[in-house]
Structures are given as structure tokens and as C-alpha cells.
Amino acid sequence: MNYNIENIAEILGAKHQLVNPAQISHLATDSRNINFPETTLFFALKGVNQDGASFISDLYKNAVRNFVVKDNFSTKDFPEANFILLPDPLSALQKLAAHHRQQFSFPVIGITGSNGKTIVKEWLYQLLQNDFNIVRSPKSYNSQLGVPLSIAQISPTDNLGIFEAGISEPGEMVKLQQLIAPNIGILTYLGEAHAEQFASRIEKLREKLLLFSNAEWLVYSADDDDTAITIRQFLKEHPHLKSFTSSTLHDADFRISSIIPVEGGSRIAGVYMDKPVEFEIYFKDTASVSNAISCYCLMLLLQYPPSVINLRMLQLKPVAMRLELLEGIHHCSIINDSYNADLDSLLIALDFLQQQQQHDRRTVILSDFLQSGKSADSLYSVIADLLQQRALYRFIGIGHQLVKYADKFSCLPNTAFFNSTDEFIQSLPALHFREETILLKGARSFAFEKISKAFERKVHNTLLEINLTALRHNLKFYRRQLRRGVKLMAMVKAFSYGSGSYEIASLLQHAGADYLGVAYADEGVELRKAGISLPIMVMNTEEEGFESIVRYNLEPELYSFKILRSFYHHLQENNIKDFPVHIKLDTGMHRLGFEQGDMEELNAILHANAALKIRSVFSHLVASDDPAHDTFTNAQYELFQTMSGRLREALSYDFLQHISNSSGIRRHSRMQLDMVRLGIGLYGVDSLPDTQLQLRNVSTLVTTISQIRQVKKGESVGYSRKAILDRDSTIATVRIGYADGYPRALGNGMGKMLLQDQLVPVVGNVCMDMTMIDITGINAKEEDQLIVFGEGLPVSLLATWAGTIPYEILTNISQRVKRIYFEE
């Protein structure tokens, strides 16, 4: 969003007091969450318990100068602020967002239903993100407030929108339709959530259908007769709206003939345009299958070939928004579903609970249900019946209603009831939870996150956070530097430079990398076992790995006559022909590879060899990042062209050539040839300053303070008394040491960490599991978090302090450091 404050006042047609020009790029309704005060417009919304206007004084002190307030607000205490005054700030927010939406004409997908909106939205993002610049609702922003905040994100670089819409009472969807204005609609499962404000299920359905009043297409399941009849009537009332249906029971655009459990997932088969089609997903639960079918239909509607859809459906990943599986105390597993509490989501959660096989005992901890559309007596009878079918070991109810209706649950074993979450937590030690899978299912107001925290097993507080959105950004950046047709091999050796193996490879596969490169066969085997199907080159081929290479369809680098002949004999013994391999040429690195003098013998062997199929010929630039060695780099390139040219003459087929690495992609663009190998640049590190500015940080290593103490001048800190303090100091001990990969060379002031945006020096020697830092003058407390490297403290700077290179820092991060993956 990019408007000046005068534009906004005009759009809203409101009374205003504008004293300073201002450009607005951000809208905010939460005073705690403002990062760019100068360009933020704050809407002071009045809620049930709080009035946003009461926070304006604090915001003003923190440099926010633009506000939308009720027309009776007194502005006299804020002389430098701009105010837009009107009867209803929420309506103003919606009006501004609707105007913003009208500025864009690209396709928009609108999703509504009772369950599955967020999953379908996020899965469509996974399926389509390679083909579109997608703007979508963050998290579950689908309300009267969430939708306009989502719409405000639209920018000129976007060419597809995916937004979800939720309602809780009649009259709401008309407003959301004006905001989203979808071209294509998707109706997910219609259940009982928020049913209490509607006279009937059909009335709620008709309200939801209003989202699609001006759409061109509506995707929905025709299995439910009442739903199908209501939608057909709606289609008659809106003749411009066409439908795309799926059904297991009736004729439909996608007629589903079978849904079969297979190893690790489900296979859905049916008929589309009179042709049999099928796809698989790595999910078994009913909700995921239903959501996947919605996504599949949308892809068919967009005219994607079934073969392309099938591959992408296999790459769908869980959306960790509502259900989280955690390791708990006393060998328990915790399913945290404290996002909402309604019958439909309870069914989903119970289904997920049943899938967990790690423990024989299954326990449900449930809060009162606050919105159901049923009487309490009827509601808790239904819930008790549902639970009775699940063969639970234990049931615990929390809330006044569950206490009142405890007798409904007498059919369940080991029951206990508590009036509040705090009361339950106080009784936790006496309940002796052990070796159970525990489902936490609670409405937000019950703060079940307190229970989750009480159950969670304490882990090492040093974490490596991996920003997958940033990784994808970096991949796209380098792709834009390539000439048309040039392929890209992404290097994932050494645990993807410390970032993780399968998690990174999976993203790269989905993002369209052409090849993956690993150091050893074992790394490639693990990727194959995790479902990675991209071609994988093994760079350090060993005879011990031949069997695995062949079994898992890995492609070895052959770099010497010994390894070439050994692999050739292995293929002959197993009667294998045309196995893909890569030939490494030594053009100056003098590490591995065939030299120029080897070419005649190499040509003769390869020419007469039917077992091998040369997939590529490549070499390695020694100093592509250093202008001082450009003459040598150019000589390497010319020698490589000569040597690979001789190979091409000897063979009766063509192959790929590649020599360029991360720094060479831009500095030596003529050397891109048929493929480039992208390594550390993918992870946000490049030697070219102008390139570095365009990359995003991927890995952030964080730790926490375990203890703070005051140490007098003249006292020592750490082993061998290497640090003698020259002043009274505040010393913090943090939970990271050289066993975690923090270099010992960073001790005694050589290294620093980032605490509250301030660099603090390391004091004394780095210990195995701990490091001491000087935080004198900073108001910190125990358990505060520090950045070891990441945003604000680049890993390249840490490497400079340690006298090494970023590669070494990243790849040395210990496996005991937990990796957390997230997308923005």
C-alpha cells in the first residue's frame, strides 16, 4: 500500500485534521505490532475490553503520527499528528481496503466454509507459488478485521490473490465480498462452527455463498444433497457464475471413484473429462483428503495437466497452524490444538489423535465449547458420544460447563474435571501423566498454551531458525541472473550448509531447482528416503557407496581412472547400461579431477563404454570471487572449454557443461554455460557487495541467558583466568559453546553477540556448553534471547572475527542445536 494521507482522507470522505504531509505504507490496529511508525496509519478500533484510542498517547510518544479515530476523539494533546475522524474506524478500514482492491485486476481466489479455509489457502500457495507472485491472507485473517488487513498487502508485483473469508452472523459476507471480489470461489466443508447466529444450516450456507455473487467460477463438493440443492438455486440466481464440482456419489466435473489408503498417505482416483485420473497425497485423515480434492479441482479448473498436478500434490506439506505435535515430559507426546473449539475441528483433532501410534494410551483434555449452535445439554452429549468411540485412556474437562455436565462423560474411563486452566495446572503433579499421547483442545479464552508449556519437554534453548521464504527469495534472485535455458544445481551438501537436509531439499524441489548436489552417497540416500525425486549428483564418490548409488538412482562424480574403472566394473557385474555419471576435470584447483594430459586415455575409455552415460562434464573455479585472480579464472574457463570439447568429439551424444559457482554466476556470466552450481549464495552469503544487498538472511542462530551476575574489577572470568576485568561488570552466561559450533577462537573479546540491538563482547574462553558475555549497561534479564548470527549480525562478520569463512561457521552448527523452519 502506498498512499499519501491526503489521498486516504479523500477516499474515506471523512473530516480530517492534517498538519503534516505523510506517505502511508502500513495499516495497523494493534499498537504492540508497529515496526514503521513514520509510515503507519493506526486505526483506533473499539473492542469489547479495550479501546484503541487509549493507546494513541503511547503511540504518539513512539513516533506514530497518523491516526483514524472516532469523530468524538479529542486531538488537542497531539499537535504534530494527522487525524481522520469518522463514526466507525473499522468501516473506514474496510472502505480503504476495498478501494485498494479496486486498483488491481489480477485473478483472485476467495475461500469460505466452516473448516479447511486456511489449509486450502496455504496448500494452493504451495501448489501455485512457482507460477505466480501470490498475495494471500496471513495466518487465518478471514474476519471483518482480518480481511481488510490482508487486502492491504496487495502490491503491483502480485498477479494472483488467495484470500479466505469467515463469518459469524448474517450480513457480514456482503462486506467481505466487496473487499475480496473473487473471480474464483472455493467452498470448503460446511460444518457447525458459528451456527448459533443462524436460523438454519441452509441460512448460513446462503450467507457464505454471497462471497461468490460476482465470481466467474465456484468450486465445491456436491456430496451433500442439501448443500448441492442450495448451490444450484444460487447458480440460477447468478447466471454468470459457473460451477466446478467434485463428488463421490453423483456425476460431477471430477467424479471420484475411490479414496484408498496407501503407505504413508491416500490415493484419490476418478474421472475428469471422460478420462481416468488419480493423484496421491501424504495424508490419510478425512479433512486433508477433502481439502486436497478442493485444491486438485482448482488446478484442473486452471487447466494444469494432470501429470503436473500429480507431482505437485505429492509435495504438499502440513500447515502447522492449528495442530502441533510436540515432545512432552515423562515420554508423552502433546498434540496442541488450542486454536479453537468446535465440533468439526474436534473431529479433525480426534482423527489426528487416532493416527498417533507412539503410545497405547490416548488422552483428551478439553475446554468448554463457546460456540456450537446447540444447547449445552445436547452439545456435551454429542461430545461424550464422540469420545466414547475413540477408546481413550483418560478424559479431562476444563470449564464451568464441563463441570456442570460431568455426568455426561461417565461412560469414559479416568475422568477428571476442573473449573479453570489454572486449577488444572495446580493439580498436574497428582495426575501422573506418563507415556500418553495427549490432545489439548481448547477455546482461546482458556489459554491452553499454559498447559502446553507445562507439558513440553525442556530442550536446549539454542536454536537455528531457518527462513524458508528468504531461501526461496535467494533462489529466485540467482535464477533471474541466468541466461534463458541455463539449469541450476543447488548444493545441499553438509546438511545444506548446516540448515537441514530434507527440509531444504524439499523446498528446492518444489521451487524448481534442476539438480541437487551432495558430498557423499549417504546424504543422497537420506534425501531419496525422504521423497526427493530430483537428480542428485554425488561429488565425493567412494567405492563403498556404489551399491547405494545404483539402488537409489544417484549420479556419481567420476574424478580419477581408479574410481572410473571401479564403477564401470560394478555396473558390468550388475548388467547395468547407460547409468548417468558426471566427469570432473581439474583446471587448476588440483583437488579432484582428470587433468589435460589424461584426456586421450579418458576419451578412449568413455568412447568404448556402454555402461556409463555422461550426464555432465564440469570443473571448479578456484577464485571466481576475487578480481585479483580473474586472469587465472579466465584461463581455467578456456582450459575447461578445450578439455570438454575433446570429450564431446569422442562421444556420440551431448552432455551438460558447468563450471560456475555462486560468486561466478554474476561476476563471470559468460561462464554460465549449460548449468550453474549455487551453494552458499542460496543461504544468503555472497562476496559481491551489490549482490549481498539483494539477498535475504536465511539462518539465524539464537541462544538465551542462563544466569546474570555482578563481577568486581580485578576478578577473572572463565577457564585459565584469561579475562581479568578492568571494571565492575555485569556478566551473562549464555547457553552456547564450542560443542554447539560456536568457535573457540571467538573468546576473549574476539566475538560479539547481539542483545537488544547492541553488540556485547565475549569475555574469557568459550566453554564447551556455555559462553560468558559482558552486558554492562544493558537492562537484561535471565532467559532473554540473543542473536549469535542472523539479522543485524551477519554470519560473514562472525566468520571474520573467527578468522575463517562463513561456510565453516554454518556447517559446524551442532546437530544438538534444534532447527526451526518457518515461512513468512
JSON list of C-alpha atoms in Angstrom, two decimals, residues 9-100:
[
{"chain": "A", "resi": 9, "resn": "ALA", "atom": "CA", "xyz": [-8.81, 11.28, 3.70]},
{"chain": "A", "resi": 10, "resn": "GLU", "atom": "CA", "xyz": [-10.34, 11.86, 0.28]},
{"chain": "A", "resi": 11, "resn": "ILE", "atom": "CA", "xyz": [-11.02, 8.14, -0.28]},
{"chain": "A", "resi": 12, "resn": "LEU", "atom": "CA", "xyz": [-12.76, 7.92, 3.09]},
{"chain": "A", "resi": 13, "resn": "GLY", "atom": "CA", "xyz": [-14.67, 11.16, 2.56]},
{"chain": "A", "resi": 14, "resn": "ALA", "atom": "CA", "xyz": [-14.09, 11.99, 6.21]},
{"chain": "A", "resi": 15, "resn": "LYS", "atom": "CA", "xyz": [-13.48, 15.02, 8.37]},
{"chain": "A", "resi": 16, "resn": "HIS", "atom": "CA", "xyz": [-9.76, 15.41, 8.98]},
{"chain": "A", "resi": 17, "resn": "GLN", "atom": "CA", "xyz": [-7.05, 17.42, 10.70]},
{"chain": "A", "resi": 18, "resn": "LEU", "atom": "CA", "xyz": [-3.91, 17.11, 8.61]},
{"chain": "A", "resi": 19, "resn": "VAL", "atom": "CA", "xyz": [-0.92, 19.11, 9.81]},
{"chain": "A", "resi": 20, "resn": "ASN", "atom": "CA", "xyz": [1.96, 17.31, 8.08]},
{"chain": "A", "resi": 21, "resn": "PRO", "atom": "CA", "xyz": [2.39, 15.52, 4.74]},
{"chain": "A", "resi": 22, "resn": "ALA", "atom": "CA", "xyz": [2.78, 11.77, 5.20]},
{"chain": "A", "resi": 23, "resn": "GLN", "atom": "CA", "xyz": [3.20, 8.74, 2.97]},
{"chain": "A", "resi": 24, "resn": "ILE", "atom": "CA", "xyz": [1.34, 5.67, 4.24]},
{"chain": "A", "resi": 25, "resn": "SER", "atom": "CA", "xyz": [2.68, 2.19, 3.54]},
{"chain": "A", "resi": 26, "resn": "HIS", "atom": "CA", "xyz": [1.34, 0.22, 6.52]},
{"chain": "A", "resi": 27, "resn": "LEU", "atom": "CA", "xyz": [-2.00, -0.13, 8.28]},
{"chain": "A", "resi": 28, "resn": "ALA", "atom": "CA", "xyz": [-2.19, -1.16, 11.92]},
{"chain": "A", "resi": 29, "resn": "THR", "atom": "CA", "xyz": [-4.81, -1.92, 14.54]},
{"chain": "A", "resi": 30, "resn": "ASP", "atom": "CA", "xyz": [-2.51, -3.47, 17.18]},
{"chain": "A", "resi": 31, "resn": "SER", "atom": "CA", "xyz": [-0.37, -0.92, 19.00]},
{"chain": "A", "resi": 32, "resn": "ARG", "atom": "CA", "xyz": [2.11, -3.64, 20.02]},
{"chain": "A", "resi": 33, "resn": "ASN", "atom": "CA", "xyz": [2.95, -4.55, 16.47]},
{"chain": "A", "resi": 34, "resn": "ILE", "atom": "CA", "xyz": [4.16, -1.40, 14.72]},
{"chain": "A", "resi": 35, "resn": "ASN", "atom": "CA", "xyz": [7.57, -1.57, 13.07]},
{"chain": "A", "resi": 36, "resn": "PHE", "atom": "CA", "xyz": [7.48, 1.50, 10.82]},
{"chain": "A", "resi": 37, "resn": "PRO", "atom": "CA", "xyz": [5.87, 4.30, 12.84]},
{"chain": "A", "resi": 38, "resn": "GLU", "atom": "CA", "xyz": [6.51, 7.10, 10.33]},
{"chain": "A", "resi": 39, "resn": "THR", "atom": "CA", "xyz": [4.63, 5.33, 7.51]},
{"chain": "A", "resi": 40, "resn": "THR", "atom": "CA", "xyz": [1.93, 3.59, 9.57]},
{"chain": "A", "resi": 41, "resn": "LEU", "atom": "CA", "xyz": [-1.71, 4.63, 9.74]},
{"chain": "A", "resi": 42, "resn": "PHE", "atom": "CA", "xyz": [-3.22, 3.44, 13.04]},
{"chain": "A", "resi": 43, "resn": "PHE", "atom": "CA", "xyz": [-6.93, 2.65, 13.20]},
{"chain": "A", "resi": 44, "resn": "ALA", "atom": "CA", "xyz": [-8.22, 3.08, 16.76]},
{"chain": "A", "resi": 45, "resn": "LEU", "atom": "CA", "xyz": [-10.80, 0.32, 16.96]},
{"chain": "A", "resi": 46, "resn": "LYS", "atom": "CA", "xyz": [-13.06, -0.16, 19.94]},
{"chain": "A", "resi": 47, "resn": "GLY", "atom": "CA", "xyz": [-13.29, -3.74, 21.18]},
{"chain": "A", "resi": 48, "resn": "VAL", "atom": "CA", "xyz": [-15.19, -5.50, 23.91]},
{"chain": "A", "resi": 49, "resn": "ASN", "atom": "CA", "xyz": [-12.50, -4.91, 26.53]},
{"chain": "A", "resi": 50, "resn": "GLN", "atom": "CA", "xyz": [-10.25, -2.22, 25.09]},
{"chain": "A", "resi": 51, "resn": "ASP", "atom": "CA", "xyz": [-10.43, 0.94, 23.01]},
{"chain": "A", "resi": 52, "resn": "GLY", "atom": "CA", "xyz": [-7.61, 1.53, 20.55]},
{"chain": "A", "resi": 53, "resn": "ALA", "atom": "CA", "xyz": [-7.88, 5.25, 21.23]},
{"chain": "A", "resi": 54, "resn": "SER", "atom": "CA", "xyz": [-6.43, 4.67, 24.71]},
{"chain": "A", "resi": 55, "resn": "PHE", "atom": "CA", "xyz": [-3.11, 3.69, 23.15]},
{"chain": "A", "resi": 56, "resn": "ILE", "atom": "CA", "xyz": [-2.72, 6.80, 20.99]},
{"chain": "A", "resi": 57, "resn": "SER", "atom": "CA", "xyz": [-0.70, 8.65, 23.64]},
{"chain": "A", "resi": 58, "resn": "ASP", "atom": "CA", "xyz": [1.92, 5.86, 23.78]},
{"chain": "A", "resi": 59, "resn": "LEU", "atom": "CA", "xyz": [1.97, 5.57, 20.01]},
{"chain": "A", "resi": 60, "resn": "TYR", "atom": "CA", "xyz": [2.49, 9.31, 19.68]},
{"chain": "A", "resi": 61, "resn": "LYS", "atom": "CA", "xyz": [5.49, 9.07, 22.01]},
{"chain": "A", "resi": 62, "resn": "ASN", "atom": "CA", "xyz": [6.84, 6.31, 19.75]},
{"chain": "A", "resi": 63, "resn": "ALA", "atom": "CA", "xyz": [6.70, 8.49, 16.61]},
{"chain": "A", "resi": 64, "resn": "VAL", "atom": "CA", "xyz": [3.38, 7.36, 15.14]},
{"chain": "A", "resi": 65, "resn": "ARG", "atom": "CA", "xyz": [1.80, 10.45, 13.59]},
{"chain": "A", "resi": 66, "resn": "ASN", "atom": "CA", "xyz": [-1.18, 9.20, 11.56]},
{"chain": "A", "resi": 67, "resn": "PHE", "atom": "CA", "xyz": [-4.45, 8.05, 13.10]},
{"chain": "A", "resi": 68, "resn": "VAL", "atom": "CA", "xyz": [-8.02, 7.16, 12.17]},
{"chain": "A", "resi": 69, "resn": "VAL", "atom": "CA", "xyz": [-10.29, 7.74, 15.17]},
{"chain": "A", "resi": 70, "resn": "LYS", "atom": "CA", "xyz": [-13.94, 8.18, 16.11]},
{"chain": "A", "resi": 71, "resn": "ASP", "atom": "CA", "xyz": [-15.21, 11.67, 15.39]},
{"chain": "A", "resi": 72, "resn": "ASN", "atom": "CA", "xyz": [-15.59, 12.49, 19.10]},
{"chain": "A", "resi": 73, "resn": "PHE", "atom": "CA", "xyz": [-11.90, 11.94, 19.87]},
{"chain": "A", "resi": 74, "resn": "SER", "atom": "CA", "xyz": [-10.03, 14.93, 21.34]},
{"chain": "A", "resi": 75, "resn": "THR", "atom": "CA", "xyz": [-6.91, 15.69, 19.33]},
{"chain": "A", "resi": 76, "resn": "LYS", "atom": "CA", "xyz": [-5.60, 18.69, 21.28]},
{"chain": "A", "resi": 77, "resn": "ASP", "atom": "CA", "xyz": [-2.78, 16.79, 23.04]},
{"chain": "A", "resi": 78, "resn": "PHE", "atom": "CA", "xyz": [-1.22, 15.67, 19.74]},
{"chain": "A", "resi": 79, "resn": "PRO", "atom": "CA", "xyz": [-0.30, 18.83, 17.80]},
{"chain": "A", "resi": 80, "resn": "GLU", "atom": "CA", "xyz": [2.03, 17.10, 15.30]},
{"chain": "A", "resi": 81, "resn": "ALA", "atom": "CA", "xyz": [-0.31, 14.26, 14.39]},
{"chain": "A", "resi": 82, "resn": "ASN", "atom": "CA", "xyz": [-2.65, 13.79, 11.44]},
{"chain": "A", "resi": 83, "resn": "PHE", "atom": "CA", "xyz": [-6.17, 12.67, 12.32]},
{"chain": "A", "resi": 84, "resn": "ILE", "atom": "CA", "xyz": [-9.01, 11.34, 10.18]},
{"chain": "A", "resi": 85, "resn": "LEU", "atom": "CA", "xyz": [-12.23, 11.47, 12.19]},
{"chain": "A", "resi": 86, "resn": "LEU", "atom": "CA", "xyz": [-15.38, 9.46, 11.41]},
{"chain": "A", "resi": 87, "resn": "PRO", "atom": "CA", "xyz": [-18.12, 7.47, 13.15]},
{"chain": "A", "resi": 88, "resn": "ASP", "atom": "CA", "xyz": [-16.66, 3.95, 12.64]},
{"chain": "A", "resi": 89, "resn": "PRO", "atom": "CA", "xyz": [-12.89, 3.33, 12.16]},
{"chain": "A", "resi": 90, "resn": "LEU", "atom": "CA", "xyz": [-13.49, -0.33, 11.26]},
{"chain": "A", "resi": 91, "resn": "SER", "atom": "CA", "xyz": [-15.79, 0.63, 8.39]},
{"chain": "A", "resi": 92, "resn": "ALA", "atom": "CA", "xyz": [-13.16, 3.15, 7.32]},
{"chain": "A", "resi": 93, "resn": "LEU", "atom": "CA", "xyz": [-10.52, 0.41, 7.25]},
{"chain": "A", "resi": 94, "resn": "GLN", "atom": "CA", "xyz": [-12.79, -1.75, 5.13]},
{"chain": "A", "resi": 95, "resn": "LYS", "atom": "CA", "xyz": [-13.57, 1.13, 2.77]},
{"chain": "A", "resi": 96, "resn": "LEU", "atom": "CA", "xyz": [-9.88, 1.93, 2.28]},
{"chain": "A", "resi": 97, "resn": "ALA", "atom": "CA", "xyz": [-9.06, -1.74, 1.65]},
{"chain": "A", "resi": 98, "resn": "ALA", "atom": "CA", "xyz": [-11.93, -2.03, -0.85]},
{"chain": "A", "resi": 99, "resn": "HIS", "atom": "CA", "xyz": [-10.57, 1.00, -2.74]},
{"chain": "A", "resi": 100, "resn": "HIS", "atom": "CA", "xyz": [-7.11, -0.59, -2.72]}
]
